[in-house]
C-alpha cells in the first residue's frame, strides 16, 4: 500500500449528495444505472454506477451517497460521467454503495 500525505487526501473532493433519480443504462458494457445526484452548492451531476446487483432504481432515489466530484468528466458509452460513485466490492465483486447513515447537507466534504 502506498502512503499519502494529509495534503494528498485534502485534494480529493469526496462529497455527500442525494440521488434524485436512477435510470437504466443499456449502453454500458456491464450492468449499470445512470444516476443523477444533487451535490448542493456543487450542482446536480450525473454518473454511471455498476450497482444493479444490490439496488433497484426505485430504492436509490432519496439515498445519500459519497462521490468524488473533482475527477475530469469521463465518457462511458454515449454518456458523460461527471463524478465517481463510491462503494465497496462484496465477496462476489458486486458494488455496495458508500452511503451516509444520518442526513448531512448536500455538498458536505468527507473529513
mmCIF file of C-alpha atoms in Angstrom:
data_model
loop_
_atom_site.group_PDB
_atom_site.id
_atom_site.type_symbol
_atom_site.label_atom_id
_atom_site.label_comp_id
_atom_site.label_asym_id
_atom_site.label_seq_id
_atom_site.Cartn_x
_atom_site.Cartn_y
_atom_site.Cartn_z
ATOM 1 C CA UNK A 1 0.000 0.000 0.000
ATOM 2 C CA UNK A 2 1.301 3.437 -0.923
ATOM 3 C CA UNK A 3 1.335 6.066 1.834
ATOM 4 C CA UNK A 4 -0.159 9.501 1.092
ATOM 5 C CA UNK A 5 0.087 12.780 2.937
ATOM 6 C CA UNK A 6 -2.762 14.701 4.528
ATOM 7 C CA UNK A 7 -2.301 17.253 1.741
ATOM 8 C CA UNK A 8 -2.869 14.488 -0.847
ATOM 9 C CA UNK A 9 -6.095 13.452 0.900
ATOM 10 C CA UNK A 10 -7.333 17.043 1.049
ATOM 11 C CA UNK A 11 -7.180 17.215 -2.760
ATOM 12 C CA UNK A 12 -9.959 14.631 -3.065
ATOM 13 C CA UNK A 13 -13.378 16.292 -3.194
ATOM 14 C CA UNK A 14 -15.325 13.431 -1.621
ATOM 15 C CA UNK A 15 -18.757 14.988 -1.110
ATOM 16 C CA UNK A 16 -22.221 13.994 0.084
ATOM 17 C CA UNK A 17 -25.035 14.016 -2.423
ATOM 18 C CA UNK A 18 -28.629 12.847 -2.668
ATOM 19 C CA UNK A 19 -29.725 10.614 -5.526
ATOM 20 C CA UNK A 20 -32.563 12.317 -7.396
ATOM 21 C CA UNK A 21 -33.144 9.574 -9.962
ATOM 22 C CA UNK A 22 -31.692 6.379 -11.366
ATOM 23 C CA UNK A 23 -32.227 5.166 -14.940
ATOM 24 C CA UNK A 24 -31.297 2.017 -16.807
ATOM 25 C CA UNK A 25 -28.086 2.320 -18.823
ATOM 26 C CA UNK A 26 -28.342 -0.387 -21.507
ATOM 27 C CA UNK A 27 -25.376 1.003 -23.492
ATOM 28 C CA UNK A 28 -22.928 0.223 -20.669
ATOM 29 C CA UNK A 29 -20.725 -2.870 -21.126
ATOM 30 C CA UNK A 30 -21.557 -4.122 -17.621
ATOM 31 C CA UNK A 31 -24.999 -3.749 -15.999
ATOM 32 C CA UNK A 32 -25.274 -0.203 -14.640
ATOM 33 C CA UNK A 33 -27.591 2.669 -13.826
ATOM 34 C CA UNK A 34 -27.217 6.320 -14.721
ATOM 35 C CA UNK A 35 -27.730 8.287 -11.512
ATOM 36 C CA UNK A 36 -28.462 11.992 -11.081
ATOM 37 C CA UNK A 37 -27.202 13.352 -7.763
ATOM 38 C CA UNK A 38 -27.655 16.708 -6.018
ATOM 39 C CA UNK A 39 -24.365 17.917 -4.530
ATOM 40 C CA UNK A 40 -25.842 21.152 -3.158
ATOM 41 C CA UNK A 41 -23.603 24.135 -3.985
ATOM 42 C CA UNK A 42 -21.612 21.940 -6.423
ATOM 43 C CA UNK A 43 -24.655 21.309 -8.579
ATOM 44 C CA UNK A 44 -26.538 18.343 -9.919
ATOM 45 C CA UNK A 45 -24.282 15.784 -11.581
ATOM 46 C CA UNK A 46 -24.689 12.510 -13.474
ATOM 47 C CA UNK A 47 -22.670 9.328 -13.181
ATOM 48 C CA UNK A 48 -22.777 5.701 -14.184
ATOM 49 C CA UNK A 49 -22.858 3.161 -11.361
ATOM 50 C CA UNK A 50 -22.480 -0.614 -11.572
ATOM 51 C CA UNK A 51 -24.770 -1.197 -8.608
ATOM 52 C CA UNK A 52 -27.600 -3.212 -10.175
ATOM 53 C CA UNK A 53 -26.941 -6.377 -8.121
ATOM 54 C CA UNK A 54 -27.774 -4.808 -4.757
ATOM 55 C CA UNK A 55 -30.144 -1.938 -5.619
ATOM 56 C CA UNK A 56 -33.278 -1.273 -7.637
ATOM 57 C CA UNK A 57 -33.728 2.096 -9.296
ATOM 58 C CA UNK A 58 -36.665 2.844 -7.016
ATOM 59 C CA UNK A 59 -34.800 2.287 -3.745
ATOM 60 C CA UNK A 60 -31.919 4.557 -4.809
ATOM 61 C CA UNK A 61 -33.994 7.748 -5.024
ATOM 62 C CA UNK A 62 -33.518 9.863 -1.901
ATOM 63 C CA UNK A 63 -30.474 7.931 -0.662
ATOM 64 C CA UNK A 64 -27.421 9.981 0.338
ATOM 65 C CA UNK A 65 -24.137 8.742 -1.072
ATOM 66 C CA UNK A 66 -20.479 9.804 -1.187
ATOM 67 C CA UNK A 67 -18.999 10.764 -4.545
ATOM 68 C CA UNK A 68 -15.712 12.162 -5.833
ATOM 69 C CA UNK A 69 -16.638 15.314 -7.734
ATOM 70 C CA UNK A 70 -13.220 16.610 -8.850
ATOM 71 C CA UNK A 71 -12.258 13.964 -11.401
ATOM 72 C CA UNK A 72 -12.436 15.056 -15.039
ATOM 73 C CA UNK A 73 -15.563 14.009 -16.930
ATOM 74 C CA UNK A 74 -15.327 10.523 -18.405
ATOM 75 C CA UNK A 75 -17.172 9.164 -21.408
ATOM 76 C CA UNK A 76 -18.870 5.825 -20.798
ATOM 77 C CA UNK A 77 -20.564 4.583 -23.987
ATOM 78 C CA UNK A 78 -22.743 7.505 -25.145
ATOM 79 C CA UNK A 79 -22.796 9.168 -21.718
ATOM 80 C CA UNK A 80 -20.524 11.626 -19.864
ATOM 81 C CA UNK A 81 -19.941 10.702 -16.227
ATOM 82 C CA UNK A 82 -19.377 13.811 -14.086
ATOM 83 C CA UNK A 83 -18.328 12.217 -10.784
ATOM 84 C CA UNK A 84 -17.280 8.902 -9.269
ATOM 85 C CA UNK A 85 -19.868 6.965 -7.275
ATOM 86 C CA UNK A 86 -18.018 5.286 -4.387
ATOM 87 C CA UNK A 87 -18.587 1.857 -2.912
ATOM 88 C CA UNK A 88 -17.016 -1.390 -1.796
ATOM 89 C CA UNK A 89 -16.920 -4.736 -3.583
ATOM 90 C CA UNK A 90 -18.648 -7.566 -1.753
ATOM 91 C CA UNK A 91 -17.371 -11.164 -1.757
ATOM 92 C CA UNK A 92 -18.664 -11.592 -5.348
ATOM 93 C CA UNK A 93 -17.197 -8.327 -6.633
ATOM 94 C CA UNK A 94 -20.611 -6.582 -6.715
ATOM 95 C CA UNK A 95 -20.580 -2.983 -5.522
ATOM 96 C CA UNK A 96 -22.175 -1.873 -2.248
ATOM 97 C CA UNK A 97 -22.634 1.906 -2.144
ATOM 98 C CA UNK A 98 -20.832 4.169 0.292
ATOM 99 C CA UNK A 99 -23.867 5.693 1.996
ATOM 100 C CA UNK A 100 -24.432 8.175 4.802
ATOM 101 C CA UNK A 101 -26.439 6.897 7.775
ATOM 102 C CA UNK A 102 -27.653 10.285 9.064
ATOM 103 C CA UNK A 103 -28.623 13.239 6.837
ATOM 104 C CA UNK A 104 -25.938 15.858 6.147
ATOM 105 C CA UNK A 105 -26.122 18.878 3.838
ATOM 106 C CA UNK A 106 -25.566 18.003 0.191
ATOM 107 C CA UNK A 107 -22.048 19.022 -0.767
ATOM 108 C CA UNK A 108 -20.565 18.265 2.672
ATOM 109 C CA UNK A 109 -16.949 17.128 2.404
ATOM 110 C CA UNK A 110 -15.669 13.902 3.945
ATOM 111 C CA UNK A 111 -13.187 14.867 6.669
#
